[in-house]
Coordinates of C-alpha atoms in Angstrom, one line a residue:
Chain P
X1 CA -1.4 5.9 -7.8
X2 CA -2.9 2.8 -7.0
X3 CA -6.3 2.0 -6.0
X4 CA -9.5 3.4 -7.5
X5 CA -12.1 3.9 -4.9
X6 CA -15.0 2.8 -7.0
X7 CA -14.0 -0.9 -6.9
X8 CA -16.8 -3.1 -5.7
X9 CA -15.9 -6.4 -4.2
X10 CA -17.6 -9.6 -3.3
X11 CA -16.3 -11.8 -0.7
X12 CA -16.9 -15.5 -1.2
X13 CA -15.8 -16.8 2.1
X14 CA -18.0 -17.2 5.1
X15 CA -15.5 -16.6 7.8
X16 CA -15.6 -12.8 7.5
X17 CA -18.7 -10.7 7.2
X18 CA -18.4 -7.9 4.7
X19 CA -20.7 -5.7 2.7
X20 CA -20.5 -6.4 -1.0
X21 CA -20.8 -3.0 -2.5
X22 CA -18.6 -0.1 -1.7
X23 CA -19.5 3.2 -0.2
X24 CA -17.4 5.9 1.2
X25 CA -17.9 6.1 4.9
X26 CA -17.2 9.4 6.5
X27 CA -16.1 7.6 9.6
X28 CA -14.7 4.1 9.2
X29 CA -16.7 2.0 11.6
X30 CA -15.4 -1.4 12.3
X31 CA -18.2 -3.9 13.0
X32 CA -17.6 -6.4 15.7
X33 CA -17.0 -9.9 14.5
X34 CA -18.6 -12.9 16.0
X35 CA -16.3 -14.4 18.5
X36 CA -16.6 -18.1 18.4
X37 CA -16.0 -19.7 15.0
X38 CA -14.5 -16.9 12.9
X39 CA -11.4 -18.8 12.0
X40 CA -11.0 -22.1 10.2
X41 CA -9.0 -23.5 13.1
X42 CA -9.4 -22.0 16.5
X43 CA -6.6 -20.9 18.7
X44 CA -7.4 -23.7 21.1
X45 CA -7.4 -26.3 18.3
X46 CA -3.9 -25.1 17.3
X47 CA -2.7 -25.2 20.9
X48 CA -4.0 -28.7 21.4
X49 CA -1.9 -29.8 18.5
X50 CA 1.2 -28.1 19.9
X51 CA 1.1 -24.8 17.9
X52 CA 1.2 -21.5 19.7
X53 CA 0.1 -18.3 17.9
X54 CA 2.3 -15.3 18.5
X55 CA 1.8 -11.7 17.5
X56 CA 5.0 -10.1 18.5
X57 CA 8.7 -10.4 17.7
X58 CA 9.3 -11.3 21.3
X59 CA 10.9 -14.8 21.5
X60 CA 11.1 -14.9 17.8
X61 CA 14.5 -16.2 16.9
X62 CA 15.5 -14.5 13.7
X63 CA 18.0 -17.2 12.7
X64 CA 15.3 -19.8 12.9
X65 CA 12.9 -17.5 11.0
X66 CA 15.6 -17.0 8.4
X67 CA 16.0 -20.8 8.0
X68 CA 12.3 -21.1 7.3
X69 CA 12.7 -18.4 4.7
X70 CA 15.5 -20.3 3.1
X71 CA 13.6 -23.6 3.3
X72 CA 10.8 -22.1 1.2
X73 CA 13.2 -20.6 -1.3
X74 CA 13.9 -17.1 -0.3
X75 CA 17.5 -16.1 -0.4
X76 CA 19.1 -15.8 3.0
X77 CA 18.7 -12.3 4.3
X78 CA 20.8 -10.3 6.7
X79 CA 19.3 -10.9 10.2
X80 CA 20.1 -7.3 11.1
X81 CA 17.9 -6.1 8.2
X82 CA 15.2 -8.6 9.1
X83 CA 15.2 -7.2 12.6
X84 CA 14.8 -3.7 11.2
X85 CA 12.0 -4.8 8.9
X86 CA 10.1 -6.5 11.7
X87 CA 10.5 -3.4 13.9
X88 CA 8.9 -1.4 11.2
X89 CA 6.1 -3.8 10.4
X90 CA 2.5 -2.9 11.2
X91 CA 1.4 -6.4 12.2
X92 CA 2.9 -9.8 12.2
X93 CA 1.8 -13.2 13.2
X94 CA 3.8 -16.4 13.6
X95 CA 3.2 -19.9 14.8
X96 CA 5.6 -21.5 17.3
X97 CA 5.9 -25.2 17.5
X98 CA 5.9 -25.9 21.2
X99 CA 8.1 -29.0 20.9
X100 CA 11.0 -27.2 19.3
X101 CA 10.0 -23.7 20.2
X102 CA 10.8 -22.7 16.6
X103 CA 8.7 -20.7 14.2
X104 CA 7.0 -22.8 11.6
X105 CA 4.7 -20.2 10.0
X106 CA 4.9 -16.5 9.6
X107 CA 3.4 -13.5 7.9
X108 CA 3.7 -9.8 8.3
X109 CA 2.1 -6.6 6.9
X110 CA 3.4 -3.2 6.3
X111 CA 1.5 0.0 5.5
X112 CA 0.3 3.3 6.8
X113 CA -1.8 1.9 9.5
X114 CA -5.0 3.5 8.3
X115 CA -5.7 3.0 4.6
X116 CA -3.3 0.4 3.1
X117 CA -1.5 -2.7 4.0
X118 CA 0.7 -5.1 2.1
X119 CA 1.3 -8.5 3.3
X120 CA 4.8 -9.9 2.9
X121 CA 6.8 -13.0 3.8
X122 CA 4.0 -15.5 4.1
X123 CA 5.8 -18.7 4.9
X124 CA 5.2 -22.1 6.3
X125 CA 8.0 -24.5 7.1
X126 CA 7.8 -27.2 4.4
X127 CA 7.6 -29.9 7.1
X128 CA 4.5 -28.3 8.5
X129 CA 2.7 -27.4 5.3
X130 CA -0.8 -28.6 4.4
X131 CA -2.2 -28.7 7.9
X132 CA -3.8 -25.2 8.0
X133 CA -1.0 -23.2 9.6
X134 CA -0.7 -20.7 6.7
X135 CA -4.4 -20.2 6.7
X136 CA -4.5 -19.7 10.4
X137 CA -1.8 -17.1 10.2
X138 CA -3.4 -15.3 7.3
X139 CA -6.9 -15.2 8.6
X140 CA -5.8 -13.7 11.8
X141 CA -3.5 -11.2 10.2
X142 CA -6.2 -10.0 7.9
X143 CA -8.6 -9.8 10.8
X144 CA -6.2 -7.7 12.7
X145 CA -5.7 -5.3 9.8
X146 CA -9.4 -5.1 9.2
X147 CA -9.9 -4.4 12.8
X148 CA -7.7 -1.4 12.4
X149 CA -10.0 -0.1 9.7
X150 CA -7.6 -0.7 6.9
X151 CA -9.6 -0.9 3.7
X152 CA -7.0 -2.0 1.2
X153 CA -5.0 -5.1 1.9
X154 CA -2.8 -6.4 -0.9
X155 CA -0.1 -8.8 -1.5
X156 CA 2.1 -10.2 -4.3
X157 CA 1.8 -13.9 -5.1
X158 CA 3.1 -16.5 -7.5
X159 CA 0.4 -18.0 -9.6
X160 CA 0.8 -21.4 -8.1
X161 CA -0.4 -20.3 -4.7
X162 CA -3.4 -18.4 -5.9
X163 CA -5.5 -21.2 -4.6
X164 CA -4.2 -20.5 -1.1
X165 CA -5.1 -16.9 -1.2
X166 CA -8.4 -17.0 -3.0
X167 CA -10.4 -18.7 -0.2
X168 CA -9.1 -16.0 2.1
X169 CA -10.8 -13.4 0.0
X170 CA -8.1 -12.2 -2.3
X171 CA -8.9 -11.3 -5.8
X172 CA -6.4 -10.9 -8.6
X173 CA -5.9 -7.6 -10.4
X174 CA -9.4 -6.3 -9.8
X175 CA -10.5 -3.6 -12.3
X176 CA -7.3 -3.9 -14.2
X177 CA -5.2 -2.7 -11.4
X178 CA -1.7 -4.2 -11.7
X179 CA 1.0 -4.5 -9.2
X180 CA 4.3 -3.0 -10.4
X181 CA 7.8 -3.4 -9.3
X182 CA 10.7 -1.1 -9.9
X183 CA 13.4 -2.7 -11.9
X184 CA 16.8 -1.1 -11.9
X185 CA 17.8 -2.9 -15.0
X186 CA 15.2 -1.0 -17.0
X187 CA 16.3 2.3 -18.4
X188 CA 13.5 4.8 -18.3
X189 CA 12.3 6.4 -21.4
X190 CA 11.9 10.0 -22.0
Chain Q
X1 CA 2.2 35.9 -20.6
X2 CA 3.5 32.6 -19.6
X3 CA 1.0 31.4 -17.1
X4 CA 1.8 28.0 -16.2
X5 CA -1.5 26.6 -17.3
X6 CA -0.7 27.8 -20.7
X7 CA 2.3 25.5 -21.0
X8 CA 2.1 23.0 -23.8
X9 CA 2.4 19.5 -22.6
X10 CA 4.9 17.3 -24.1
X11 CA 4.7 13.6 -24.9
X12 CA 4.8 12.9 -21.2
X13 CA 1.8 11.0 -20.0
X14 CA -0.8 12.9 -18.2
X15 CA -1.2 11.9 -14.6
X16 CA -4.3 10.4 -13.3
X17 CA -4.4 10.3 -9.6
X18 CA -6.5 7.9 -7.7
X19 CA -7.5 7.9 -4.2
X20 CA -8.0 5.2 -1.8
X21 CA -11.5 4.6 -1.1
X22 CA -11.6 4.9 2.6
X23 CA -12.9 8.4 3.0
X24 CA -10.6 11.3 3.1
X25 CA -9.2 12.9 6.2
X26 CA -7.6 16.1 7.0
X27 CA -4.5 16.2 8.9
X28 CA -2.5 18.4 11.1
X29 CA 0.8 19.7 9.8
X30 CA 2.9 16.8 10.7
X31 CA 6.4 17.4 12.0
X32 CA 9.6 16.9 10.1
X33 CA 11.2 14.8 12.6
X34 CA 9.2 11.7 11.9
X35 CA 11.3 11.0 9.0
X36 CA 14.9 10.2 9.3
X37 CA 15.8 12.7 6.7
X38 CA 14.6 15.3 9.1
X39 CA 18.0 15.8 10.6
X40 CA 19.0 17.3 7.4
X41 CA 15.8 18.8 6.4
X42 CA 15.8 22.6 6.0
X43 CA 13.6 25.2 4.6
X44 CA 16.4 26.7 2.6
X45 CA 16.1 26.0 -1.1
X46 CA 19.1 24.6 -2.6
X47 CA 19.5 24.4 -6.3
X48 CA 20.8 21.1 -7.4
X49 CA 21.7 19.5 -10.6
X50 CA 20.2 16.5 -12.1
X51 CA 21.1 14.2 -14.9
X52 CA 20.8 15.9 -18.2
X53 CA 18.5 13.4 -19.9
X54 CA 15.9 13.7 -17.3
X55 CA 15.9 17.5 -17.6
X56 CA 15.5 17.3 -21.3
X57 CA 12.2 15.6 -20.9
X58 CA 11.1 18.1 -18.3
X59 CA 12.1 21.0 -20.5
X60 CA 10.1 19.8 -23.4
X61 CA 7.1 20.4 -21.4
X62 CA 7.7 24.1 -21.2
X63 CA 7.0 26.8 -23.8
X64 CA 10.0 28.3 -25.6
X65 CA 9.3 31.6 -24.0
X66 CA 12.5 33.3 -23.2
X67 CA 11.4 34.3 -19.8
X68 CA 11.1 30.6 -18.7
X69 CA 14.2 29.2 -17.2
X70 CA 15.0 25.7 -16.3
X71 CA 17.8 24.8 -13.9
X72 CA 20.3 23.1 -16.1
X73 CA 22.5 20.3 -15.0
X74 CA 26.1 19.9 -16.0
X75 CA 26.2 16.8 -18.1
X76 CA 29.1 15.3 -16.3
X77 CA 27.2 14.5 -13.1
X78 CA 26.4 10.9 -12.4
X79 CA 23.0 10.4 -11.0
X80 CA 24.0 7.5 -8.9
X81 CA 26.8 9.3 -7.2
X82 CA 24.7 12.3 -6.4
X83 CA 23.2 12.2 -3.0
X84 CA 19.7 13.5 -3.1
X85 CA 19.2 16.6 -1.0
X86 CA 16.0 16.8 1.0
X87 CA 14.8 19.9 -0.7
X88 CA 15.7 21.6 -3.9
X89 CA 14.4 23.7 -6.7
X90 CA 13.1 21.6 -9.6
X91 CA 12.1 24.3 -11.9
X92 CA 12.3 28.1 -12.0
X93 CA 10.4 30.4 -14.2
X94 CA 10.5 34.1 -14.6
X95 CA 7.4 35.8 -15.6
X96 CA 7.1 39.0 -17.7
X97 CA 6.1 41.0 -14.7
X98 CA 9.4 39.9 -13.0
X99 CA 7.8 37.5 -10.7
X100 CA 9.6 34.2 -10.2
X101 CA 7.9 30.9 -9.6
X102 CA 9.8 28.0 -8.3
X103 CA 8.7 24.4 -8.1
X104 CA 10.3 22.9 -5.1
X105 CA 10.7 19.3 -4.4
X106 CA 11.0 18.2 -0.8
X107 CA 11.3 14.8 0.8
X108 CA 11.1 16.2 4.3
X109 CA 7.4 15.4 4.5
X110 CA 6.2 18.8 5.7
X111 CA 2.7 18.7 4.6
X112 CA -0.2 20.9 5.7
X113 CA -3.0 18.5 5.9
X114 CA -5.6 21.1 4.8
X115 CA -3.5 21.8 1.8
X116 CA -3.4 18.1 1.1
X117 CA -7.1 17.8 1.3
X118 CA -7.6 20.7 -1.1
X119 CA -5.2 19.0 -3.5
X120 CA -7.0 15.8 -3.2
X121 CA -10.3 17.6 -3.9
X122 CA -8.8 19.2 -7.0
X123 CA -7.8 15.8 -8.5
X124 CA -11.2 14.5 -7.7
X125 CA -10.4 12.0 -4.9
X126 CA -13.0 11.0 -2.4
X127 CA -12.7 12.7 0.9
X128 CA -11.0 10.9 3.7
X129 CA -11.1 11.8 7.4
X130 CA -8.4 14.4 8.2
X131 CA -7.2 12.5 11.2
X132 CA -6.7 9.4 9.1
X133 CA -4.9 11.3 6.5
X134 CA -2.6 12.7 9.2
X135 CA -2.0 9.3 10.5
X136 CA -1.3 7.9 7.1
X137 CA 1.3 10.6 6.4
X138 CA 2.8 10.1 9.8
X139 CA 3.1 6.4 9.3
X140 CA 4.6 6.7 5.9
X141 CA 8.3 6.1 5.5
X142 CA 8.7 9.0 3.1
X143 CA 6.5 11.8 1.9
X144 CA 7.6 13.8 -1.1
X145 CA 6.0 17.0 -2.0
X146 CA 6.1 19.6 -4.7
X147 CA 5.4 23.2 -3.8
X148 CA 5.0 26.2 -6.0
X149 CA 6.6 29.3 -4.5
X150 CA 5.9 32.5 -6.2
X151 CA 7.9 35.6 -5.4
X152 CA 6.6 38.8 -6.8
X153 CA 9.0 41.2 -8.5
X154 CA 8.9 43.9 -5.9
X155 CA 11.2 41.8 -3.6
X156 CA 8.9 42.5 -0.7
X157 CA 9.4 39.0 0.5
X158 CA 5.8 38.0 0.1
X159 CA 6.1 34.5 -1.1
X160 CA 3.1 32.6 -2.1
X161 CA 3.6 28.9 -1.3
X162 CA 1.2 26.3 -2.6
X163 CA 1.2 22.5 -2.4
X164 CA 0.9 21.2 -6.0
X165 CA 2.0 17.6 -5.7
X166 CA 2.6 14.8 -3.4
X167 CA 3.7 11.2 -3.3
X168 CA 4.4 8.9 -0.4
X169 CA 5.8 5.6 0.3
X170 CA 5.4 3.1 3.1
X171 CA 8.2 0.7 4.0
X172 CA 9.6 -1.7 6.4
X173 CA 12.9 0.3 6.3
X174 CA 14.8 -2.7 5.1
X175 CA 13.5 -4.5 2.1
X176 CA 10.3 -3.3 0.7
X177 CA 8.6 0.0 -0.1
X178 CA 5.2 0.7 -1.6
X179 CA 4.3 4.0 -3.3
X180 CA 0.9 5.4 -2.7
X181 CA -1.1 8.5 -3.4
X182 CA 0.7 10.1 -6.2
X183 CA -1.0 13.3 -7.2
X184 CA -0.3 16.5 -9.0
X185 CA -2.5 19.6 -9.2
X186 CA -4.4 19.5 -12.5
X187 CA -3.2 23.0 -13.2
X188 CA 0.4 21.7 -13.1
X189 CA 0.0 18.4 -14.9
X190 CA 1.5 17.6 -18.2
X191 CA 4.8 19.1 -17.3
X192 CA 6.7 16.2 -16.1
X193 CA 6.2 17.1 -12.4
X194 CA 4.6 13.8 -11.5
X195 CA 7.4 12.0 -13.2
X196 CA 9.9 14.1 -11.2
X197 CA 8.1 13.4 -8.0
X198 CA 8.1 9.7 -8.4
X199 CA 11.6 9.6 -9.8
X200 CA 13.0 11.5 -6.9
X201 CA 11.1 9.4 -4.5
X202 CA 12.5 6.2 -6.0
X203 CA 16.0 7.7 -5.8
X204 CA 15.6 8.6 -2.2
X205 CA 14.4 5.1 -1.5
X206 CA 17.2 3.5 -3.4
X207 CA 19.7 5.6 -1.5
X208 CA 18.4 4.2 1.7
X209 CA 19.0 0.8 0.3
X210 CA 15.4 -0.2 0.0
X211 CA 15.7 -2.7 -2.8
X212 CA 12.1 -3.6 -3.6
X213 CA 9.9 -0.7 -4.6
X214 CA 6.3 -1.5 -5.5
X215 CA 3.1 0.2 -6.3
X216 CA -0.4 -0.6 -7.6
X217 CA -1.3 1.1 -10.8
X218 CA -4.7 1.6 -12.5
X219 CA -4.6 0.5 -16.1
X220 CA -4.5 4.2 -17.3
X221 CA -1.2 4.9 -15.6
X222 CA 0.6 1.7 -16.2
X223 CA 2.5 3.2 -19.1
X224 CA 3.4 6.2 -16.9
X225 CA 5.1 4.0 -14.4
X226 CA 6.6 1.7 -17.0
X227 CA 8.4 4.8 -18.3
X228 CA 9.8 5.3 -14.9
X229 CA 11.2 1.8 -14.6
X230 CA 8.4 -0.2 -13.2
X231 CA 7.3 -3.5 -14.5
X232 CA 3.9 -5.0 -14.1
X233 CA 3.8 -8.5 -12.9
X234 CA 7.4 -9.2 -13.2
X235 CA 8.3 -12.8 -13.5
X236 CA 10.6 -14.8 -11.3
X237 CA 11.9 -12.2 -9.1
X238 CA 13.1 -14.0 -6.1
X239 CA 14.2 -12.6 -2.9
X240 CA 12.1 -10.2 -0.9
X241 CA 9.2 -10.4 -3.2
X242 CA 7.4 -13.4 -4.6
X243 CA 6.0 -12.0 -7.7
X244 CA 4.0 -12.6 -10.8
X245 CA 0.5 -11.8 -9.8
X246 CA -0.6 -9.1 -7.6
X247 CA -3.7 -9.6 -5.6
X248 CA -5.9 -7.1 -4.1
X249 CA -8.2 -7.5 -1.3
X250 CA -10.6 -4.8 -0.5
X251 CA -12.6 -4.6 2.6
X252 CA -15.4 -2.4 3.7
X253 CA -17.1 -2.4 6.9

C-alpha cells in the first residue's frame, strides 16, 4: 500500500531525460539515452584515476565490503547473509580501486524487477569520499533500473545526506507518502 | 441473511489500496515452486489457531448473528512459537441456507493473474500489463493471498473460490523486505482482513529471519500500518537501514 499512481514529478537534474507529468502507459517504453555525457563522471574518467566500475559480485570480496560497511557505521553483518542478500539483489554496482583491488564504493537495489526498486547499502569508503564515487555508482544504478522499466525507485536516507540524493533526482516524501518500518518493540493496537 | 457485505465494520481502519503507476498487467498463474515455502505448500485447508487478542479484533467486525462462526484460538498459544502454516482458514461463516464461506489465507503465492487484475480493477487501481504483473509476482519473495471459498449446503462439492485479497513483499532474503500492493476486495473490507493479511505476511517474514520490514504508505493508511507495528520515519535505526527520511524517486519514460 504504497505509491499512488497520480504523483507527478519534476526532475531537476540534466543528466537524465524524463517527462515531467505522469501518464499511464499501456506498454512501458524505455527511451534510449544519449550515450556520451550522461554521467557526471564517465567510465573512462574513473578508470584513468584508478577506479573500475563493476556490476557483478564476481571478484567482490565480501570481507572487504563488510569492512567498508563498518567504516561508514553499519554494524558488522554476517558475510554468509551478505552473500545471500547479494544473490537476491536486482542490481548492484561497485567501484574497485585498482591499486588495492578493494571495493571503495557500493550500492545495490532490490525489488520486483518490473515496477519497484529500493536502493540499499549505498556506501563509499571514508578515505575515498568526496570525489564523486558515490554519485557515479548511484547514477549508473538508477540508469540500470530505469532501463529495466522500473518506475518507482526509492530509498531510505538520513537527513544529513539528503543533499547527496537530491541532485540525483530524489524527492522526499512526495504527496505525503511516508516510508514505514516494522518495529517489533511496538505492540499493535486492536 | 448474513451476506458478508452486510457486516458491520468495527473500529478497524478501512483499507485503501493504491496501485503503482506503471500500467497494470495480467499474469499467468504462477507456480508455487518459486517460493521456498512451496515445498510445504498444499491445497488442503488447515485450521490453525492464532493469538486470542488478534481474533478479538477480527470478531468485532462481524455481526452477532448466530450462524456466523469464527475459528477460536486457545488462549494459551504463544504467537511467536507458532510456526505459520502456508495455508489456513482465517474465518468461517455458516449462512442460513447452510452454505459455508471460508476465508483462506495462503502464503504459497498461487495467484491467478486474471483474478488479480479483476481485484485491482475493483479497488480502482490503474491497469498494468499482465506480463509485468506476472513478472512482479514471480520476482516477489512472498505473495500472500486471501481467497473466499464458498461451499453450498448440498455438499455437492461445488466450491466457489474467489480471490479477495493480496499482499506481496520483495526481499533480498537476508536483511530487508518491502511490502507492496496490499489490497482487499471492497466487498470484504472493514472486517480486519487487510490487517490479517499484513500481519501474517509480517510473521512469515520474521520467521524467515528478515529483520527489516518496510513499506511506503499513503497518508490515509499510515494509521492502519501504525496499528500493525510500523513506524513512519523511525529515528536512529542503525544496521541494515539508514533511516529517518524516506525518499521517493518516480520515473516515467
